[in-house]
Coordinates of C-alpha atoms in Angstrom, one line a residue:
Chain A
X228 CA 33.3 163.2 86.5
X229 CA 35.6 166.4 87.8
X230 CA 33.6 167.6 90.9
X231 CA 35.8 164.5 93.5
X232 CA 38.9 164.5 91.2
X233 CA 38.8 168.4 91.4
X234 CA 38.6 168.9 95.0
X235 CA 41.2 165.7 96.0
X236 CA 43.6 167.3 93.7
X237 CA 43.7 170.9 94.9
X238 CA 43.4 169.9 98.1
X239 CA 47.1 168.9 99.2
X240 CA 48.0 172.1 97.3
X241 CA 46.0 174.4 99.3
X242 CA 47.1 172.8 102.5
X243 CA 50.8 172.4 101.8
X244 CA 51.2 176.2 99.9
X245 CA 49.7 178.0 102.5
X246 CA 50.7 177.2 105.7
X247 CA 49.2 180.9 107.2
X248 CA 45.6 179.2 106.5
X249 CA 43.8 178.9 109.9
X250 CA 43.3 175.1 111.0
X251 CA 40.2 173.4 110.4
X252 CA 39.8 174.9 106.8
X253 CA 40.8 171.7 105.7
X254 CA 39.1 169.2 102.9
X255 CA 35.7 169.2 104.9
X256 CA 35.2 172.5 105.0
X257 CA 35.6 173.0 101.5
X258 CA 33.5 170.5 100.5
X259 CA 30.7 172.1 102.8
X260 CA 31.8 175.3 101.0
X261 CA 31.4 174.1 98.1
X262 CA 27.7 173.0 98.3
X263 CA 26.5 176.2 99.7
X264 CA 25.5 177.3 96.5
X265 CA 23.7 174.3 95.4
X266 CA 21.8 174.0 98.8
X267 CA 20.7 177.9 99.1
X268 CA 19.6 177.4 95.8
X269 CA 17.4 174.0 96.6
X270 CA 16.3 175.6 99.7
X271 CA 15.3 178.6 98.2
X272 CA 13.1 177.0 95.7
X273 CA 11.3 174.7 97.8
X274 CA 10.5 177.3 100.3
X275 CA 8.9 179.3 97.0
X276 CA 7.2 176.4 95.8
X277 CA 5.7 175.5 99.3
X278 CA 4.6 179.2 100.3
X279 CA 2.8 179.0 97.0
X280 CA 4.8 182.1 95.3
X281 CA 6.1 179.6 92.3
X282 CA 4.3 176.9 90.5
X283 CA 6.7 174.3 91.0
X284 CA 5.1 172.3 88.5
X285 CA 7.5 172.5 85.2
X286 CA 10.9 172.7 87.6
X287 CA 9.5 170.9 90.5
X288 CA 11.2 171.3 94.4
X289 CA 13.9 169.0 95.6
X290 CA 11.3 167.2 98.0
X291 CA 8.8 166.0 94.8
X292 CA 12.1 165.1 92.9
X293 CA 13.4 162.6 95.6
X294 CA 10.2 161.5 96.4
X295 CA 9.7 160.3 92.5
X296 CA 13.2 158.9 93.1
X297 CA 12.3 157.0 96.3
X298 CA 9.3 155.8 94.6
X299 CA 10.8 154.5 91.6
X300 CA 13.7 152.7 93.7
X301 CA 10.8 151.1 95.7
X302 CA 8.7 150.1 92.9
X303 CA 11.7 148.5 91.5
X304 CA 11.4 150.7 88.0
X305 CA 14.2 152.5 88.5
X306 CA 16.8 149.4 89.3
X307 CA 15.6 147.5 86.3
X308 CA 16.1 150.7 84.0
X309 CA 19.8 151.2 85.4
X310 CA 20.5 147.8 85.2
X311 CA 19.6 148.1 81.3
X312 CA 21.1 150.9 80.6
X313 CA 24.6 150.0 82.4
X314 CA 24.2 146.9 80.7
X315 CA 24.1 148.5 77.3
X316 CA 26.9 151.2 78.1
X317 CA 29.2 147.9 79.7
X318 CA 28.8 146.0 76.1
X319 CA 29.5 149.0 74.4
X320 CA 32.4 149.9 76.3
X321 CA 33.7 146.5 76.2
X322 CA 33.8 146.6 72.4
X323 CA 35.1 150.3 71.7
X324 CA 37.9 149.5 74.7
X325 CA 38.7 146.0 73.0
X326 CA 39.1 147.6 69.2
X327 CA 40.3 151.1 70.0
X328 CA 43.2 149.7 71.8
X329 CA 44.0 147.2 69.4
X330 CA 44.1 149.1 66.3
X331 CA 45.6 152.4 68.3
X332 CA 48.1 149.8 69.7
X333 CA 49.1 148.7 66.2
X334 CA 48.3 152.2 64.6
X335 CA 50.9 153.7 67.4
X336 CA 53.8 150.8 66.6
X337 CA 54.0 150.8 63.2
X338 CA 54.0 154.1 61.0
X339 CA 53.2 152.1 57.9
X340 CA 49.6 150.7 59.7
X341 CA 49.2 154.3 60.8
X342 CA 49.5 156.0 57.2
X343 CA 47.1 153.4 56.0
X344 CA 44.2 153.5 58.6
X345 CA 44.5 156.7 60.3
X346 CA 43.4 159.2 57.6
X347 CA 40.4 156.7 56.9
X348 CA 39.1 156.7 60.6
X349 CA 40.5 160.1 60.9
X350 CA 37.8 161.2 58.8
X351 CA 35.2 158.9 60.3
X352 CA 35.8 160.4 63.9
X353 CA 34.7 163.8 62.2
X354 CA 31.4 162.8 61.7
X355 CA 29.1 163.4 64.6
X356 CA 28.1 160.0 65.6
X357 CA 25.0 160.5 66.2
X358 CA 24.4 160.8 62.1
X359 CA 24.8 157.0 62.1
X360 CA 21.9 156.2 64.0
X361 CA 19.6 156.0 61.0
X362 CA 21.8 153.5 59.3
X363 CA 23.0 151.6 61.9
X364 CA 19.5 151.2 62.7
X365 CA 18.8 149.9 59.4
X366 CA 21.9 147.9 59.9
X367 CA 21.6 146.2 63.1
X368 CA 17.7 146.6 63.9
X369 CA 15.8 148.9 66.2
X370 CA 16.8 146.8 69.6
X371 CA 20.0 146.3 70.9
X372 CA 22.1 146.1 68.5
X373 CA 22.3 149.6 66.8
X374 CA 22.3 151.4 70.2
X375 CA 25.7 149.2 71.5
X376 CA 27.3 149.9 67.8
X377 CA 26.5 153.6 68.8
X378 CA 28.0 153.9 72.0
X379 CA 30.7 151.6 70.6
X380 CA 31.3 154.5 68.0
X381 CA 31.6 156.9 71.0
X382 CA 33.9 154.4 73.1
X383 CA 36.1 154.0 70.1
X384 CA 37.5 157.0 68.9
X385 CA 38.8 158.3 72.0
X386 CA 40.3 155.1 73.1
X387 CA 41.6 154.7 69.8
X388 CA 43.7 158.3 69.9
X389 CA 44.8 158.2 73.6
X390 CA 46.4 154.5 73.0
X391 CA 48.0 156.0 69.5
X392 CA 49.3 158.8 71.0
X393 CA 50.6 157.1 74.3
X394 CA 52.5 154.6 72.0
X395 CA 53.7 156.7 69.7
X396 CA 55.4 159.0 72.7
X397 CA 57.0 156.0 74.7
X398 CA 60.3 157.3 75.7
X399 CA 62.6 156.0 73.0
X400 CA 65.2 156.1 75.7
X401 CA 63.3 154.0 77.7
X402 CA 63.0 151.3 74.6
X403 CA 66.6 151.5 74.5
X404 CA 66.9 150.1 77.5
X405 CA 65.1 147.5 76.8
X406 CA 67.1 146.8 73.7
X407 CA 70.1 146.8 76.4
X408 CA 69.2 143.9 78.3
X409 CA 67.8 141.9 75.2
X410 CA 64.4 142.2 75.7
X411 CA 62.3 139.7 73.4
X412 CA 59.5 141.8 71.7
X413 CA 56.6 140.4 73.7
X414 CA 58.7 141.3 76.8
X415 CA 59.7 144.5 75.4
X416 CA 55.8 145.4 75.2
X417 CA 55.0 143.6 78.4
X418 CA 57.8 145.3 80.7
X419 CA 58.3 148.4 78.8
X420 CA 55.4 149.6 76.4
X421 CA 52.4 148.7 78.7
X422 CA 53.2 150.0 82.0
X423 CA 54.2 152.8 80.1
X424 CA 50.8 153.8 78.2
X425 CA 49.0 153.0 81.4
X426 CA 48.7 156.5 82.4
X427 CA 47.5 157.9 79.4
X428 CA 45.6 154.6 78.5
X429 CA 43.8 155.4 82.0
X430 CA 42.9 158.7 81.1
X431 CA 41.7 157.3 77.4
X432 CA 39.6 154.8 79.2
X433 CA 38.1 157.0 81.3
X434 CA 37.2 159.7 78.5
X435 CA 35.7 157.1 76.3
X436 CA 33.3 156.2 79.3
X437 CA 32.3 159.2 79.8
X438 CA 31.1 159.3 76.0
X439 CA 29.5 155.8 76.4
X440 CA 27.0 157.4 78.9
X441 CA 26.5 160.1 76.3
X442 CA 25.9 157.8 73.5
X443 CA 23.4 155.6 75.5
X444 CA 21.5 158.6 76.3
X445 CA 21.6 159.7 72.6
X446 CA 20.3 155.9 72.1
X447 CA 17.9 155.3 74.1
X448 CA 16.3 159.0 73.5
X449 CA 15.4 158.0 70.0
X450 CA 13.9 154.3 71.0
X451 CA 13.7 152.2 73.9
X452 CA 11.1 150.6 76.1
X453 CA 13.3 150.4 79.0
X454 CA 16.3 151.9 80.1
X455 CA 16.8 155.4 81.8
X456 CA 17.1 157.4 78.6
X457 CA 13.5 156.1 78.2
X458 CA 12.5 157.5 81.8
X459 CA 13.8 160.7 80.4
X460 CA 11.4 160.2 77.0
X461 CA 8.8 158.4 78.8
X462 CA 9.1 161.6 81.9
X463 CA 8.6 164.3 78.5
X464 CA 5.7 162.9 77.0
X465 CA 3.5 162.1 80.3
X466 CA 4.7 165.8 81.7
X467 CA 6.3 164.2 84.8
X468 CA 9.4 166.6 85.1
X469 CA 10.2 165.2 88.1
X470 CA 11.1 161.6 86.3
X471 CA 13.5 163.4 83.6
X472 CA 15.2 164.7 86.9
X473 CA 15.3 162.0 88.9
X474 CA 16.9 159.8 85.7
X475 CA 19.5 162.9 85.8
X476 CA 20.4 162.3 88.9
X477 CA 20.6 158.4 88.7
X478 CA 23.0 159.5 85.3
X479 CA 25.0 161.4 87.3
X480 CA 25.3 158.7 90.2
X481 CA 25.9 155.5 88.0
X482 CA 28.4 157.9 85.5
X483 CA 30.2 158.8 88.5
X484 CA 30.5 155.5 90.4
X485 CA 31.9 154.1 87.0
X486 CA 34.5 156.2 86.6
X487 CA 35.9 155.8 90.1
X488 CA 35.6 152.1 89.5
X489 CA 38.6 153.0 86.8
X490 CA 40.1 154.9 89.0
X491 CA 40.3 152.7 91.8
X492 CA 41.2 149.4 89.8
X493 CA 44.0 151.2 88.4
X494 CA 45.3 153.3 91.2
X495 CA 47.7 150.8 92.4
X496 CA 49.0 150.2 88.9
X497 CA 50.5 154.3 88.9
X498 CA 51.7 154.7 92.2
X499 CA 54.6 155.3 90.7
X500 CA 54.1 158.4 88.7
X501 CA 56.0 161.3 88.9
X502 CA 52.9 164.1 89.4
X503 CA 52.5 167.3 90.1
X504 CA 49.9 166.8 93.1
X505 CA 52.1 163.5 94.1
X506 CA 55.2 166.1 94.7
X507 CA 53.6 168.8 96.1
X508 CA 52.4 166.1 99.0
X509 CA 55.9 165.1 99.3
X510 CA 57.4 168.2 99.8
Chain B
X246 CA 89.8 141.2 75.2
X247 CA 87.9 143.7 72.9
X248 CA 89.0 144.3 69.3
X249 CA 88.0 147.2 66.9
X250 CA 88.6 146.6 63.7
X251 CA 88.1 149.6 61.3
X252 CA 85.0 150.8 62.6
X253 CA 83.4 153.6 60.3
X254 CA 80.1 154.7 60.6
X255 CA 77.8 157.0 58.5
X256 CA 74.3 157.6 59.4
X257 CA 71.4 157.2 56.8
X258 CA 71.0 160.8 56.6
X259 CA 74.8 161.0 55.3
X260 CA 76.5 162.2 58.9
X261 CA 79.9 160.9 58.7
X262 CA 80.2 159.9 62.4
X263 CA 83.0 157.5 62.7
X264 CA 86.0 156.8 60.5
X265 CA 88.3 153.3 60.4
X266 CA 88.7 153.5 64.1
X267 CA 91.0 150.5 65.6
X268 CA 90.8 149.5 69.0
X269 CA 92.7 146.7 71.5
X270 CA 91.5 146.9 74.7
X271 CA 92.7 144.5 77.4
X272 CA 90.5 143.0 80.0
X273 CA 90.0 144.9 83.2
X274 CA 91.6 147.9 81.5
X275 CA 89.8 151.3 81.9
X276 CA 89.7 153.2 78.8
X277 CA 87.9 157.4 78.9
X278 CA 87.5 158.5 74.9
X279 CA 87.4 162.5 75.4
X280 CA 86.7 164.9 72.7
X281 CA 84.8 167.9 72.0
X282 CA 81.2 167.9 71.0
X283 CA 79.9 166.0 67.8
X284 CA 83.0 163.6 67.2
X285 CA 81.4 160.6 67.4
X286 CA 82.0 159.3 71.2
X287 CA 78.8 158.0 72.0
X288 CA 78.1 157.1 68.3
X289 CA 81.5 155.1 69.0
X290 CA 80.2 153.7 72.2
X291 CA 77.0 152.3 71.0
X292 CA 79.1 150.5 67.9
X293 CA 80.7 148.6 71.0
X294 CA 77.2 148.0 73.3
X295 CA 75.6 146.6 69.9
X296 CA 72.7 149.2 69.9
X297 CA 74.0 150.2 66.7
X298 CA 76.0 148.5 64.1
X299 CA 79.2 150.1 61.8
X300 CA 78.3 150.6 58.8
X301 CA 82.0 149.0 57.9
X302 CA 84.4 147.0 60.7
X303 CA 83.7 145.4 63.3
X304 CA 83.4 145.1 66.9
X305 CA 84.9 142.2 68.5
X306 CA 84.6 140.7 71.9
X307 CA 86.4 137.4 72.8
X308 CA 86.4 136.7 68.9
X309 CA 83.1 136.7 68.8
X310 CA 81.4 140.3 66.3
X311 CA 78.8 142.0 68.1
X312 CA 76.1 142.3 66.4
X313 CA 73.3 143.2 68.8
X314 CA 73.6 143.7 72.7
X315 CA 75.1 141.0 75.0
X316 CA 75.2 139.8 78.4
X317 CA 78.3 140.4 78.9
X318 CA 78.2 144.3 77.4
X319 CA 76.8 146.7 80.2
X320 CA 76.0 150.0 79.4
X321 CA 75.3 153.5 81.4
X322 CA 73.3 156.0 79.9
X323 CA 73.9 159.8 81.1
X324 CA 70.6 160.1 82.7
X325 CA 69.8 157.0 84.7
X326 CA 67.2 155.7 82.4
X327 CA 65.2 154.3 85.7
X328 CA 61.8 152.6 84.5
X329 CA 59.9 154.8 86.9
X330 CA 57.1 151.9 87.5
X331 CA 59.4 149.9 89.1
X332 CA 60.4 150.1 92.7
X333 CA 64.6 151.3 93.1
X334 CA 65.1 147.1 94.1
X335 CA 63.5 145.8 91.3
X336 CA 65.1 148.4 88.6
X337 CA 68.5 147.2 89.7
X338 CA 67.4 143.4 89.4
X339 CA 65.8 144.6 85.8
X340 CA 68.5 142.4 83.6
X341 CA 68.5 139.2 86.2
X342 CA 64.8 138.3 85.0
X343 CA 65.8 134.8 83.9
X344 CA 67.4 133.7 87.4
X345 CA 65.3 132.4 90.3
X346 CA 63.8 134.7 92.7
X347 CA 66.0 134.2 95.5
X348 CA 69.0 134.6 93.8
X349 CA 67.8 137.5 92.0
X350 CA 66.7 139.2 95.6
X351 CA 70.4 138.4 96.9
X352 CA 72.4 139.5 94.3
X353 CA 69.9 143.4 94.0
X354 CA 70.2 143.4 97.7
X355 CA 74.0 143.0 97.9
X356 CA 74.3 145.5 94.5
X357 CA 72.4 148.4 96.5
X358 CA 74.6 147.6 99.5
X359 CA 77.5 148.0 97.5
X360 CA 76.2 151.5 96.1
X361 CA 75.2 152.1 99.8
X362 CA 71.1 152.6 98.9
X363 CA 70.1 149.7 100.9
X364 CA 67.5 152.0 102.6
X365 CA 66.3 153.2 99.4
X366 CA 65.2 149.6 97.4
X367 CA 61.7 149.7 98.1
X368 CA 61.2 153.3 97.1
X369 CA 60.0 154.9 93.4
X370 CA 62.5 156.4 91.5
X371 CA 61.1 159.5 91.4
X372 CA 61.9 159.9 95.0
X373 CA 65.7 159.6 94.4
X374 CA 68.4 162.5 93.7
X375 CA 70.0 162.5 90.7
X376 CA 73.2 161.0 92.4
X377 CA 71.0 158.2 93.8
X378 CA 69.3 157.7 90.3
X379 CA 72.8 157.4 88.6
X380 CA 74.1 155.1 90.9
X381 CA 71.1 153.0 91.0
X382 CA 71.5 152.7 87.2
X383 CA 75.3 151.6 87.9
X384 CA 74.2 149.1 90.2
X385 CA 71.3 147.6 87.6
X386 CA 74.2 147.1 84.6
X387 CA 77.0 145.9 87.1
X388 CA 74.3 143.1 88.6
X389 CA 74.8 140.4 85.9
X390 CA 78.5 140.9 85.8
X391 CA 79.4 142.3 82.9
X392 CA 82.7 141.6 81.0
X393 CA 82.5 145.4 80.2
X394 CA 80.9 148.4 80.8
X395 CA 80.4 151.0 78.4
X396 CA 80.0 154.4 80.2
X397 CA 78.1 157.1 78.0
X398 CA 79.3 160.8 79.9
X399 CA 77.5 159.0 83.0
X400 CA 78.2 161.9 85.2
X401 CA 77.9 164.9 83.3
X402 CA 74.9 165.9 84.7
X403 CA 75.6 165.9 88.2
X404 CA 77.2 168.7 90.0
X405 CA 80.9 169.1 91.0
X406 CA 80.7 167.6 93.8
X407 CA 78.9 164.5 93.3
X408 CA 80.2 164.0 90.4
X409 CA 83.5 163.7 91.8
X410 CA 81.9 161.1 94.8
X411 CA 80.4 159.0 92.0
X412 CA 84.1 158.7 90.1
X413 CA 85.4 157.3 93.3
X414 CA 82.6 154.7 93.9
X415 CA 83.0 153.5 90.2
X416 CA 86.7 152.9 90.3
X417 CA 85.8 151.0 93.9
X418 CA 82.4 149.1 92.4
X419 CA 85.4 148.5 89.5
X420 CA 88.0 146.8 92.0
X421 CA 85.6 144.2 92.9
X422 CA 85.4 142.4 89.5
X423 CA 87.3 144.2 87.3
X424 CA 85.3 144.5 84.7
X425 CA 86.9 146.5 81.3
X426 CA 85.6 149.9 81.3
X427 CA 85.1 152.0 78.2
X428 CA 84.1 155.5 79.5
X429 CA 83.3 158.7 77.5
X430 CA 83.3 162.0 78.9
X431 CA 84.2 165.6 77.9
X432 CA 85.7 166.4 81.6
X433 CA 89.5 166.0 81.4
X434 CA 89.7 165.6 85.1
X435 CA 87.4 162.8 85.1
X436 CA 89.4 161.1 82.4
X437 CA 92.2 161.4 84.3
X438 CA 90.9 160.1 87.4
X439 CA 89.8 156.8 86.2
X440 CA 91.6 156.1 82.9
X441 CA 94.7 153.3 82.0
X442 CA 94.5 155.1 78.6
X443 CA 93.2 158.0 77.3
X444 CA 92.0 158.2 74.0
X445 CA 91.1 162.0 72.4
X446 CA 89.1 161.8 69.1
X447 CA 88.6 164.7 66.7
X448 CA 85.7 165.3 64.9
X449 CA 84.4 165.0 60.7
X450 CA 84.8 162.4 61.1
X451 CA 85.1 160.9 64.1
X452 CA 88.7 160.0 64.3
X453 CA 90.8 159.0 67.1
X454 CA 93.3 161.9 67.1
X455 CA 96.0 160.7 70.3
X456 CA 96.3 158.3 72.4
X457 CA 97.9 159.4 76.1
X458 CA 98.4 157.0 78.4
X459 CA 97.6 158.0 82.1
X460 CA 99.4 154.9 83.9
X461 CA 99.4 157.4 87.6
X462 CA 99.2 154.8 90.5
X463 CA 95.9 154.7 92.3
X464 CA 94.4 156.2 94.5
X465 CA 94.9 159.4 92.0
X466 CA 95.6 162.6 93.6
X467 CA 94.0 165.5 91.9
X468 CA 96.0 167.6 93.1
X469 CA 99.5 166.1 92.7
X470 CA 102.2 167.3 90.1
X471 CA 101.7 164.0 87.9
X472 CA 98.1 164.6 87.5
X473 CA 98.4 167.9 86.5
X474 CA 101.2 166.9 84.0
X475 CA 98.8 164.5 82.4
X476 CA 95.7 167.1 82.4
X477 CA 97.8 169.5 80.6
X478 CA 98.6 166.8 77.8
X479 CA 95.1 165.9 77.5
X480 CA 94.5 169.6 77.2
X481 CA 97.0 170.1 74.7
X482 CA 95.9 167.3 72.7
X483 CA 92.2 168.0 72.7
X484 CA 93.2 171.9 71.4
X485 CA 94.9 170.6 68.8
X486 CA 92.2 168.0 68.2
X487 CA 89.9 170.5 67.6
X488 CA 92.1 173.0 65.4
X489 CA 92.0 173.6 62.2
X490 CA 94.0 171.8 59.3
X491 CA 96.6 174.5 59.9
X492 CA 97.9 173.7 62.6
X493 CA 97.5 170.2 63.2
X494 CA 100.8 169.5 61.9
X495 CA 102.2 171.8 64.5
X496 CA 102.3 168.6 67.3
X497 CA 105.2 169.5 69.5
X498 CA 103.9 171.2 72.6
X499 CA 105.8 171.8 76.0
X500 CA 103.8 168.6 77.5
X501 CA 104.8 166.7 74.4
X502 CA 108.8 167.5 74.9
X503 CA 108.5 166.8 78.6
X504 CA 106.7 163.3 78.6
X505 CA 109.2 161.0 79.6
X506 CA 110.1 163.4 82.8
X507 CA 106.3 163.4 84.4
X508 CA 108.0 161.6 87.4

């Protein structure tokens, strides 16, 4: 998640603050800079394996890992099992979104709502979730639905705070405005309260997928017949190391593309925000 | 017109902020309410904008009570109070939401001409000065014509200089439609700058201690013999205003005696 956010946010910092820095040690170069470890160390391990001074059987070379990948992706394996497993993260994301930011929405507004639930799922959030799965597999069956409850769990509570919390710190100044030019209450929410939560409701989004693709990994780990957590399962129990890896890498590419999908579809909604890497450009 | 009526506030947590104060102001008539810290001015200015309510009076505005805000009540905040997700154009047409699109588009563009940020309406407030921001926020409550504006120390935080800019461009954004102005402020030259009357409160509880009025012909000069006169009253007034029981009987100063010779 931090590796593109990281280096387009120090960037205009580095350029701007030191203007002594010689040309062409721009965003590229970092970026190259910033892989050299990574590479050496890819390198360096497939030459070992291929001179024959490592067994690169347990932690196989880059080359076997991306040809299991290439396979997989040819054979048609590896789309079916991403297409299961985003499937399973998109329900359970849609559900964890859809009551996290109700009941933080009405937990945030109204301080009696807030005294009643809070301490209640309070407590529930400090349960790891993964403790449920037994029941919820006793609950909702060994297929689909106990692992979308799950990663609804996970999707939940942090949605649930960041909307809370975003209410709860709308700028009262800002409300009085509203209460100026006689706002009705649905346009008090609609032109004051939601645009401003979105940043922080962004953020809460974007942290509660993040634990959806933990919490389908947890699932899928401890039963499934498809999906890439069973790769991963399937990649232990048949010694093919270079499966687990290559579903690591498709977990990192699909967890990744999601969250810039967030970030792009609301990057025109806070073009307005007052940030620190937003001024540092316009200076 | 605008009428208080005995206005006394006290906030739930027992703060005695305003006590029987009694009000006529006349329409077009700029009133400044200066006192010292913690006597009740804004409190007093949000009775009239209908944000709050007295706890016992009332508020009255073309015999109608005010109750909650109105249309015809603007008010200005002392920070701008910009909603930061909306462009500089479409803060200003913020309280015009109910009048078709053209006319809401000619009346912001003609409002930022008037506070000479035509160049600046498709910008984010963010990217404004603090100047800019406070006379966007003047152009957003002038833009559906208000009967009165209530001005809550709307310059305080600006620095000498534009401060002093700003007071001009309100008393000239003020000749256009004449709204009545209700100002508050703790800067005795701004009061004297823009007021008909001047009004000093005293604090526990918010009282209003004198009335001066400050009837200079306009343009003011700031630095005329008149103006100087009048700041001294004011200054006078709001010492005493602030002194202890002691010597609030003691009323008589050398601007008192000397009132009628100003001229």
């Amino acid at each position: 998640m931090s590796l593109v956010q990281m280096s387009v946010r120090d960037e205009p910092v580095a350029v701007t603050e030191k203007p002594g820095r010689k040309p062409g040690f721009g965003r590229h170069s970092r970026l190259v800079f910033g892989l050299v470890v990574p590479v050496v160390l890819a390198l360096g391990w497939e030459i070992l394996v291929r001179l024959g001074l490592a067994n690169g059987r347990l932690v196989p070379p880059p080359s076997v890992i991306f040809a299991t990948f290439a396979e997989l992706a040819r054979s048609g394996e590896l789309q079916r099992h991403i297409l299961v497993t985003t499937s399973r993260v998109a329900a359970g994301f849609a559900i964890g979104t859809i009551t996290g930011t109700l009941l933080g929405a009405i937990s945030g507004y109204s301080a009696l709502t807030r005294r009643l639930f809070d301490p209640t799922l309070q407590a529930l959030r400090a349960i790891p979730s993964i403790a449920w799965v037994p029941l919820f597999i006793l609950w909702f069956g060994i297929f689909e639905g106990s692992k979308i409850t799950l990663i609804s769990v996970g999707v939940f509570f942090p949605v649930y705070l960041g909307v809370m919390g975003a209410v709860m710190s709308v700028d009262r100044k800002l409300v009085e405005v509203g209460r100026a030019f006689r706002l009705s209450p649905v346009a008090m929410v609609r032109r004051i309260l939601l645009p401003a939560v979105l940043p922080a409701y962004v953020i809460a989004l974007r942290s509660g997928l993040g634990l959806g693709w933990m919490f389908v990994v947890a699932a899928e780990l401890l039963g499934a017949s498809e999906g890439l957590g069973f790769l991963l399962v399937d990649g232990q129990q048949l010694g093919k190391p270079a499966q687990i890896v290559a579903a690591i890498v498709a977990f990192a590419i699909i967890g990744k593309i999601s969250d810039w999908i967030i970030v792009l579809a609301t990057a025109p909604l806070l073009r307005w925000e007052d940030r620190f890497s937003a001024e540092r450009v316009a200076d | 017109m605008l009428t208080l009526e005995n206005v006394s506030k006290t906030y739930p947590n027992g703060v005695h902020a305003l006590e029987k104060i009694s009000l006529e102001v006349k329409p077009g008539e700029v009133i400044v309410i200066v006192g010292g810290s913690g006597c009740g001015k804004s409190t007093l200015l949000r009775a009239i904008s209908g944000l709050d309510t007295p706890s016992r009076g009332r508020v009255v505005l073309d015999g109608v009570e005010i109750k909650l805000p109105q249309e015809q009540i603007g008010i200005i905040f002392q920070e701008p109070r910009l909603l930061p997700w909306l462009s500089v154009a479409d803060n200003v047409g913020f309280g015009l939401d109910n009048r078709p699109r053209a006319e809401r588009r000619e009346r912001v563009a003609e409002a930022l001409a008037r506070v000479g940020l035509s160049d600046k309406a498709d910008v984010w407030p963010r990217e404004l000065s603090g100047g800019q921001a406070q006379r966007v926020a003047i152009a957003r409550a002038l833009v559906p014509r208000p009967q009165v504006l209530l001005l809550d120390e709307p310059f305080s935080a600006l620095d000498a200089f534009t401060r002093t800019d700003l007071q001009d461009h309100l008393l000239y954004l003020w000749a256009d439609t004449r709204p009545t102005l209700i100002l508050v402020t703790h800067d005795v030259e701004e009061a004297i700058v823009l007021a008909d009357r001047i009004f000093v409160m005293r604090p526990r509880p918010g009282q209003i201690f004198e009335e001066i009025p400050a009837d200079l012909p306009r343009p003011r000069d700031r630095q005329s013999a008149a103006f100087d006169f009048v700041k001294r009253r004011v200054l006078a007034a709001l010492d005493r205003s602030l002194a202890r029981d002691a010597r609030i009987d003691d009323r008589k100063t050398d601007a008192e005696t000397g009132a009628a010779m100003w001229w």
